[in-house]
Amino acid sequence: MRQLPLDDVTTFSAHDGTKLAYHTCGDGTPLICLPGGPTDSEYLGDLGGLGAHRQLIRLDLRGTGLSAVPEDPTSYRCDRLVADIEALREHLGLERMDLLAHCAGANLAVLFAGCHPERIKSLALITPSVRAVGLTITGDLRTETARLRRGEPWFPAAFRALEAVVAGNATDERWKAIAPFSYGRWDEAAQAHQAAGDERMNMEVVAAYGAAGAFDPDAARAALARFTAPVFLLAGEVDLGAPPRTTAALARLFPHAEFVVQPGAGHFPWLDDADRFVTATAGFLG
């Protein structure tokens, strides 16, 4: 799948005056893309070539990438970022929009869907976090999923580190040691992708994103039960961060959801098999 170059960067004002940036690439109907992390959107690239089917509009969340640091750091909280998505929609002049979110960005997308369901034409959640709806991923499920990789040369050391993390004995070194589990192939491209992501992470933003009050799972579940737009959820077969079983449970909270498991994929499925990822995602988006 041909990778398209990233091109235009545009800024606009959020409702509190914070200058936010988004990146545009590709052609066709706009697709708003929310990164996980929370971090900037650079790591999404053109989503494995999805820009050949849609115009990708990748938002840098406030305080990340080319977006400004807000005066009020509590505005990093996920529920407060809903207003930034609405400001972007207004800026783009879209009555309704197609929305794609990865990882922790799915929490933001879910909250936006609850607040502004009439503004979403379709919703794609890629290896989604499930904090906003109160689902949990047990340590047993993570280790069960990890064992699918037991034939990999890096598995023994990574699995020992994972067992320690699951037992509550996490350290920075152990978090680094389990990084291979996030990728379907722990090759040079995956290692470079991981290293770049580590460098971009702003821990102040991460801590504030899920601060107390950010999520009301009961309210989110009730809102999703009334959400009538089509929804697409994609899980990576070997992803510890969003195991297929958990993503399937999230899919069941929507009245109209399509659930797909990408074979051999980790947390970044467009890197593991771009053609398969783009075929499935573009097929849903139409």
mmCIF file of C-alpha atoms in Angstrom:
data_model
loop_
_atom_site.group_PDB
_atom_site.id
_atom_site.type_symbol
_atom_site.label_atom_id
_atom_site.label_comp_id
_atom_site.label_asym_id
_atom_site.label_seq_id
_atom_site.Cartn_x
_atom_site.Cartn_y
_atom_site.Cartn_z
ATOM 1 C CA MET A 1 0.000 0.000 0.000
ATOM 2 C CA ARG A 2 1.468 3.332 -1.057
ATOM 3 C CA GLN A 3 2.248 5.665 1.833
ATOM 4 C CA LEU A 4 1.130 9.245 1.171
ATOM 5 C CA PRO A 5 3.285 12.144 2.402
ATOM 6 C CA LEU A 6 1.904 14.232 5.219
ATOM 7 C CA ASP A 7 1.275 17.773 4.084
ATOM 8 C CA ASP A 8 -0.753 20.711 5.367
ATOM 9 C CA VAL A 9 -0.770 21.835 8.990
ATOM 10 C CA THR A 10 -3.564 24.193 10.054
ATOM 11 C CA THR A 11 -4.376 25.839 13.378
ATOM 12 C CA PHE A 12 -7.690 26.938 14.842
ATOM 13 C CA SER A 13 -8.921 28.238 18.189
ATOM 14 C CA ALA A 14 -10.612 26.043 20.762
ATOM 15 C CA HIS A 15 -13.491 27.569 22.714
ATOM 16 C CA ASP A 16 -11.115 28.648 25.499
ATOM 17 C CA GLY A 17 -8.779 30.325 22.999
ATOM 18 C CA THR A 18 -6.108 27.603 22.962
ATOM 19 C CA LYS A 19 -4.562 27.247 19.500
ATOM 20 C CA LEU A 20 -4.890 23.677 18.251
ATOM 21 C CA ALA A 21 -3.229 22.123 15.202
ATOM 22 C CA TYR A 22 -4.285 19.443 12.771
ATOM 23 C CA HIS A 23 -2.498 17.738 9.889
ATOM 24 C CA THR A 24 -4.158 16.968 6.558
ATOM 25 C CA CYS A 25 -3.187 14.359 3.990
ATOM 26 C CA GLY A 26 -4.900 12.266 1.361
ATOM 27 C CA ASP A 27 -7.959 12.813 -0.782
ATOM 28 C CA GLY A 28 -11.685 12.316 -0.529
ATOM 29 C CA THR A 29 -14.257 12.739 2.204
ATOM 30 C CA PRO A 30 -12.717 14.032 5.466
ATOM 31 C CA LEU A 31 -12.004 11.527 8.230
ATOM 32 C CA ILE A 32 -11.243 13.080 11.633
ATOM 33 C CA CYS A 33 -8.515 11.040 13.374
ATOM 34 C CA LEU A 34 -7.929 11.141 17.131
ATOM 35 C CA PRO A 35 -4.623 9.820 18.493
ATOM 36 C CA GLY A 36 -4.161 7.730 21.579
ATOM 37 C CA GLY A 37 -1.618 8.311 24.294
ATOM 38 C CA PRO A 38 -2.763 10.999 24.851
ATOM 39 C CA THR A 39 -0.120 12.367 22.520
ATOM 40 C CA ASP A 40 0.267 14.122 19.209
ATOM 41 C CA SER A 41 -0.939 12.495 16.011
ATOM 42 C CA GLU A 42 2.376 12.044 14.194
ATOM 43 C CA TYR A 43 2.616 8.340 15.004
ATOM 44 C CA LEU A 44 -0.590 7.669 13.039
ATOM 45 C CA GLY A 45 1.138 8.652 9.794
ATOM 46 C CA ASP A 46 -1.303 8.085 6.954
ATOM 47 C CA LEU A 47 -2.635 4.962 8.684
ATOM 48 C CA GLY A 48 -0.975 2.540 6.336
ATOM 49 C CA GLY A 49 -2.291 4.224 3.198
ATOM 50 C CA LEU A 50 -5.842 4.995 4.320
ATOM 51 C CA GLY A 51 -5.236 8.481 2.915
ATOM 52 C CA ALA A 52 -5.615 6.980 -0.555
ATOM 53 C CA HIS A 53 -9.311 6.543 0.300
ATOM 54 C CA ARG A 54 -10.033 9.472 2.608
ATOM 55 C CA GLN A 55 -8.712 12.900 3.496
ATOM 56 C CA LEU A 56 -7.177 12.267 6.914
ATOM 57 C CA ILE A 57 -7.457 15.121 9.409
ATOM 58 C CA ARG A 58 -5.213 14.243 12.360
ATOM 59 C CA LEU A 59 -5.656 16.366 15.462
ATOM 60 C CA ASP A 60 -2.772 17.109 17.821
ATOM 61 C CA LEU A 61 -4.432 17.110 21.239
ATOM 62 C CA ARG A 62 -3.869 20.254 23.301
ATOM 63 C CA GLY A 63 -0.412 20.389 24.817
ATOM 64 C CA THR A 64 0.997 17.914 22.280
ATOM 65 C CA GLY A 65 2.667 18.209 18.896
ATOM 66 C CA LEU A 66 2.014 21.573 17.280
ATOM 67 C CA SER A 67 -0.974 22.386 19.498
ATOM 68 C CA ALA A 68 -0.478 24.990 22.206
ATOM 69 C CA VAL A 69 -0.209 24.365 25.935
ATOM 70 C CA PRO A 70 -3.419 25.628 27.552
ATOM 71 C CA GLU A 71 -3.484 28.122 30.404
ATOM 72 C CA ASP A 72 -5.577 25.689 32.445
ATOM 73 C CA PRO A 73 -3.845 22.280 32.740
ATOM 74 C CA THR A 74 -7.069 20.683 33.997
ATOM 75 C CA SER A 75 -8.395 21.152 30.452
ATOM 76 C CA TYR A 76 -6.308 18.111 29.461
ATOM 77 C CA ARG A 77 -8.982 15.946 31.107
ATOM 78 C CA CYS A 78 -10.654 13.663 28.596
ATOM 79 C CA ASP A 79 -14.225 14.861 29.137
ATOM 80 C CA ARG A 80 -13.124 18.471 28.667
ATOM 81 C CA LEU A 81 -11.428 17.629 25.370
ATOM 82 C CA VAL A 82 -14.858 16.883 23.909
ATOM 83 C CA ALA A 83 -15.198 20.635 23.342
ATOM 84 C CA ASP A 84 -12.012 20.604 21.236
ATOM 85 C CA ILE A 85 -13.487 18.014 18.883
ATOM 86 C CA GLU A 86 -16.647 20.064 18.533
ATOM 87 C CA ALA A 87 -14.552 23.174 17.848
ATOM 88 C CA LEU A 88 -12.689 21.292 15.109
ATOM 89 C CA ARG A 89 -15.961 20.173 13.539
ATOM 90 C CA GLU A 90 -17.237 23.744 13.536
ATOM 91 C CA HIS A 91 -13.949 25.005 12.112
ATOM 92 C CA LEU A 92 -14.156 22.488 9.271
ATOM 93 C CA GLY A 93 -17.773 23.375 8.570
ATOM 94 C CA LEU A 94 -18.944 19.770 8.813
ATOM 95 C CA GLU A 95 -22.569 19.163 9.757
ATOM 96 C CA ARG A 96 -21.739 15.502 10.478
ATOM 97 C CA MET A 97 -18.384 13.781 10.418
ATOM 98 C CA ASP A 98 -16.713 10.416 10.147
ATOM 99 C CA LEU A 99 -14.567 9.901 13.236
ATOM 100 C CA LEU A 100 -11.687 7.450 13.765
ATOM 101 C CA ALA A 101 -9.941 7.021 17.104
ATOM 102 C CA HIS A 102 -7.008 4.894 18.233
ATOM 103 C CA CYS A 103 -6.287 3.513 21.706
ATOM 104 C CA ALA A 104 -6.977 6.168 24.395
ATOM 105 C CA GLY A 105 -8.503 8.361 21.710
ATOM 106 C CA ALA A 106 -11.431 5.940 21.741
ATOM 107 C CA ASN A 107 -12.351 7.213 25.211
ATOM 108 C CA LEU A 108 -12.582 10.720 23.814
ATOM 109 C CA ALA A 109 -14.573 9.516 20.812
ATOM 110 C CA VAL A 110 -17.002 7.657 23.084
ATOM 111 C CA LEU A 111 -17.546 10.758 25.229
ATOM 112 C CA PHE A 112 -18.054 12.881 22.108
ATOM 113 C CA ALA A 113 -20.579 10.351 20.794
ATOM 114 C CA GLY A 114 -22.464 10.621 24.065
ATOM 115 C CA CYS A 115 -22.544 14.419 24.001
ATOM 116 C CA HIS A 116 -23.021 14.988 20.261
ATOM 117 C CA PRO A 117 -24.422 11.833 18.667
ATOM 118 C CA GLU A 118 -26.105 13.836 15.921
ATOM 119 C CA ARG A 119 -22.688 15.072 14.733
ATOM 120 C CA ILE A 120 -21.255 11.623 13.945
ATOM 121 C CA LYS A 121 -21.930 9.948 10.606
ATOM 122 C CA SER A 122 -19.770 6.903 11.383
ATOM 123 C CA LEU A 123 -17.349 5.884 14.123
ATOM 124 C CA ALA A 124 -14.244 3.690 13.794
ATOM 125 C CA LEU A 125 -12.451 2.579 16.968
ATOM 126 C CA ILE A 126 -9.033 1.010 16.395
ATOM 127 C CA THR A 127 -7.534 -1.142 19.192
ATOM 128 C CA PRO A 128 -9.591 0.971 21.606
ATOM 129 C CA SER A 129 -9.127 1.758 25.265
ATOM 130 C CA VAL A 130 -12.227 0.903 27.300
ATOM 131 C CA ARG A 131 -11.823 3.139 30.372
ATOM 132 C CA ALA A 132 -14.719 5.419 29.439
ATOM 133 C CA VAL A 133 -17.200 2.538 29.635
ATOM 134 C CA GLY A 134 -15.733 0.911 32.730
ATOM 135 C CA LEU A 135 -14.574 -2.366 31.200
ATOM 136 C CA THR A 136 -11.499 -3.968 32.727
ATOM 137 C CA ILE A 137 -8.719 -6.062 31.231
ATOM 138 C CA THR A 138 -7.530 -8.663 33.702
ATOM 139 C CA GLY A 139 -3.928 -9.628 34.163
ATOM 140 C CA ASP A 140 -4.865 -13.186 33.238
ATOM 141 C CA LEU A 141 -6.268 -12.025 29.892
ATOM 142 C CA ARG A 142 -3.131 -10.024 29.168
ATOM 143 C CA THR A 143 -0.824 -12.958 29.936
ATOM 144 C CA GLU A 144 -3.076 -15.351 27.992
ATOM 145 C CA THR A 145 -2.836 -13.055 24.968
ATOM 146 C CA ALA A 146 0.909 -12.654 25.452
ATOM 147 C CA ARG A 147 1.429 -16.424 25.285
ATOM 148 C CA LEU A 148 0.385 -16.302 21.640
ATOM 149 C CA ARG A 149 3.888 -14.870 21.055
ATOM 150 C CA ARG A 150 5.805 -17.605 22.878
ATOM 151 C CA GLY A 151 7.667 -18.601 19.704
ATOM 152 C CA GLU A 152 9.364 -15.192 19.448
ATOM 153 C CA PRO A 153 13.043 -14.962 20.467
ATOM 154 C CA TRP A 154 12.371 -11.989 22.730
ATOM 155 C CA PHE A 155 9.430 -13.708 24.485
ATOM 156 C CA PRO A 156 11.061 -15.140 27.654
ATOM 157 C CA ALA A 157 12.459 -11.825 28.926
ATOM 158 C CA ALA A 158 9.402 -9.860 27.863
ATOM 159 C CA PHE A 159 7.019 -12.321 29.474
ATOM 160 C CA ARG A 160 8.919 -12.251 32.785
ATOM 161 C CA ALA A 161 8.633 -8.466 32.761
ATOM 162 C CA LEU A 162 4.919 -8.693 31.935
ATOM 163 C CA GLU A 163 4.286 -11.075 34.840
ATOM 164 C CA ALA A 164 5.983 -8.604 37.182
ATOM 165 C CA VAL A 165 3.922 -5.680 35.828
ATOM 166 C CA VAL A 166 0.681 -7.645 36.161
ATOM 167 C CA ALA A 167 1.650 -8.523 39.745
ATOM 168 C CA GLY A 168 1.940 -4.817 40.550
ATOM 169 C CA ASN A 169 5.720 -4.586 40.366
ATOM 170 C CA ALA A 170 6.051 -2.241 37.405
ATOM 171 C CA THR A 171 9.229 -0.296 36.742
ATOM 172 C CA ASP A 172 10.329 1.822 33.805
ATOM 173 C CA GLU A 173 12.649 -0.954 32.674
ATOM 174 C CA ARG A 174 9.869 -3.537 32.784
ATOM 175 C CA TRP A 175 7.522 -1.293 30.794
ATOM 176 C CA LYS A 176 10.251 -0.984 28.161
ATOM 177 C CA ALA A 177 10.819 -4.742 28.204
ATOM 178 C CA ILE A 178 7.204 -5.521 27.284
ATOM 179 C CA ALA A 179 7.154 -3.129 24.306
ATOM 180 C CA PRO A 180 7.491 -5.979 21.753
ATOM 181 C CA PHE A 181 4.024 -7.198 22.707
ATOM 182 C CA SER A 182 2.537 -4.028 21.169
ATOM 183 C CA TYR A 183 3.634 -4.974 17.636
ATOM 184 C CA GLY A 184 2.892 -7.893 15.376
ATOM 185 C CA ARG A 185 6.562 -7.819 14.311
ATOM 186 C CA TRP A 186 9.285 -6.529 16.623
ATOM 187 C CA ASP A 187 11.491 -5.401 13.754
ATOM 188 C CA GLU A 188 13.496 -2.212 13.174
ATOM 189 C CA ALA A 189 10.444 -0.277 12.025
ATOM 190 C CA ALA A 190 8.515 -1.244 15.165
ATOM 191 C CA GLN A 191 11.443 -0.383 17.424
ATOM 192 C CA ALA A 192 11.831 3.038 15.785
ATOM 193 C CA HIS A 193 8.079 3.646 16.095
ATOM 194 C CA GLN A 194 8.184 2.753 19.792
ATOM 195 C CA ALA A 195 11.208 4.957 20.480
ATOM 196 C CA ALA A 196 9.649 7.939 18.745
ATOM 197 C CA GLY A 197 6.465 7.499 20.751
ATOM 198 C CA ASP A 198 8.373 7.428 24.027
ATOM 199 C CA GLU A 199 10.095 10.698 23.157
ATOM 200 C CA ARG A 200 6.818 12.478 22.370
ATOM 201 C CA MET A 201 4.921 11.478 25.512
ATOM 202 C CA ASN A 202 4.060 14.374 27.852
ATOM 203 C CA MET A 203 3.395 12.798 31.241
ATOM 204 C CA GLU A 204 1.547 15.874 32.545
ATOM 205 C CA VAL A 205 -1.004 15.429 29.756
ATOM 206 C CA VAL A 206 -1.197 11.673 30.362
ATOM 207 C CA ALA A 207 -1.848 12.125 34.092
ATOM 208 C CA ALA A 208 -4.520 14.783 33.600
ATOM 209 C CA TYR A 209 -6.296 12.950 30.755
ATOM 210 C CA GLY A 210 -7.779 10.305 33.027
ATOM 211 C CA ALA A 211 -7.952 12.363 36.238
ATOM 212 C CA ALA A 212 -10.824 11.941 38.676
ATOM 213 C CA GLY A 213 -14.113 12.948 37.112
ATOM 214 C CA ALA A 214 -13.026 12.291 33.523
ATOM 215 C CA PHE A 215 -15.238 9.241 33.095
ATOM 216 C CA ASP A 216 -18.770 8.235 34.097
ATOM 217 C CA PRO A 217 -19.050 4.651 32.812
ATOM 218 C CA ASP A 218 -22.768 4.239 33.560
ATOM 219 C CA ALA A 219 -23.629 7.407 31.663
ATOM 220 C CA ALA A 220 -21.326 6.441 28.778
ATOM 221 C CA ARG A 221 -22.908 2.988 28.452
ATOM 222 C CA ALA A 222 -26.394 4.466 28.468
ATOM 223 C CA ALA A 223 -25.414 6.942 25.761
ATOM 224 C CA LEU A 224 -23.866 4.248 23.562
ATOM 225 C CA ALA A 225 -27.029 2.140 23.837
ATOM 226 C CA ARG A 226 -28.856 5.026 22.129
ATOM 227 C CA PHE A 227 -26.162 5.673 19.537
ATOM 228 C CA THR A 228 -27.566 4.786 16.115
ATOM 229 C CA ALA A 229 -24.699 5.595 13.728
ATOM 230 C CA PRO A 230 -22.694 2.670 12.317
ATOM 231 C CA VAL A 231 -19.642 1.683 14.366
ATOM 232 C CA PHE A 232 -16.528 -0.281 13.389
ATOM 233 C CA LEU A 233 -14.198 -1.803 15.968
ATOM 234 C CA LEU A 234 -10.891 -3.398 15.018
ATOM 235 C CA ALA A 235 -8.784 -5.453 17.427
ATOM 236 C CA GLY A 236 -5.311 -6.866 16.893
ATOM 237 C CA GLU A 237 -5.161 -10.602 17.477
ATOM 238 C CA VAL A 238 -2.079 -10.386 19.722
ATOM 239 C CA ASP A 239 -2.701 -6.963 21.296
ATOM 240 C CA LEU A 240 -2.336 -6.877 25.092
ATOM 241 C CA GLY A 241 -3.546 -3.266 25.274
ATOM 242 C CA ALA A 242 -6.924 -3.985 23.694
ATOM 243 C CA PRO A 243 -7.401 -7.765 23.548
ATOM 244 C CA PRO A 244 -10.039 -8.997 21.093
ATOM 245 C CA ARG A 245 -12.248 -10.333 23.890
ATOM 246 C CA THR A 246 -12.404 -6.892 25.529
ATOM 247 C CA THR A 247 -12.952 -5.072 22.237
ATOM 248 C CA ALA A 248 -15.802 -7.476 21.457
ATOM 249 C CA ALA A 249 -17.392 -6.553 24.794
ATOM 250 C CA LEU A 250 -17.138 -2.871 23.843
ATOM 251 C CA ALA A 251 -18.757 -3.632 20.478
ATOM 252 C CA ARG A 252 -21.753 -5.170 22.240
ATOM 253 C CA LEU A 253 -22.512 -1.842 23.923
ATOM 254 C CA PHE A 254 -23.483 -0.332 20.539
ATOM 255 C CA PRO A 255 -26.747 -1.126 18.726
ATOM 256 C CA HIS A 256 -25.023 -1.265 15.326
ATOM 257 C CA ALA A 257 -21.390 -2.364 15.465
ATOM 258 C CA GLU A 258 -19.096 -4.312 13.168
ATOM 259 C CA PHE A 259 -16.253 -6.081 14.962
ATOM 260 C CA VAL A 260 -13.104 -7.309 13.197
ATOM 261 C CA VAL A 261 -9.980 -9.044 14.505
ATOM 262 C CA GLN A 262 -6.876 -8.479 12.373
ATOM 263 C CA PRO A 263 -4.772 -11.659 12.391
ATOM 264 C CA GLY A 264 -1.253 -11.305 13.739
ATOM 265 C CA ALA A 265 -1.678 -7.627 14.559
ATOM 266 C CA GLY A 266 -0.701 -5.822 17.724
ATOM 267 C CA HIS A 267 -1.703 -2.390 18.977
ATOM 268 C CA PHE A 268 -0.764 -0.611 15.734
ATOM 269 C CA PRO A 269 -2.424 -2.761 13.056
ATOM 270 C CA TRP A 270 -1.691 -0.385 10.171
ATOM 271 C CA LEU A 271 2.025 -1.039 10.772
ATOM 272 C CA ASP A 272 1.683 -4.816 11.039
ATOM 273 C CA ASP A 273 -0.316 -5.342 7.821
ATOM 274 C CA ALA A 274 -1.214 -2.100 6.064
ATOM 275 C CA ASP A 275 -3.124 -3.740 3.230
ATOM 276 C CA ARG A 276 -5.336 -5.787 5.536
ATOM 277 C CA PHE A 277 -5.946 -2.824 7.822
ATOM 278 C CA VAL A 278 -6.830 -0.432 5.004
ATOM 279 C CA THR A 279 -9.064 -2.961 3.250
ATOM 280 C CA ALA A 280 -11.103 -3.525 6.406
ATOM 281 C CA THR A 281 -11.281 0.098 7.518
ATOM 282 C CA ALA A 282 -11.923 1.619 4.088
ATOM 283 C CA GLY A 283 -14.502 -1.082 3.458
ATOM 284 C CA PHE A 284 -16.433 0.091 6.504
ATOM 285 C CA LEU A 285 -16.072 3.789 5.715
ATOM 286 C CA GLY A 286 -17.202 3.300 2.131
#
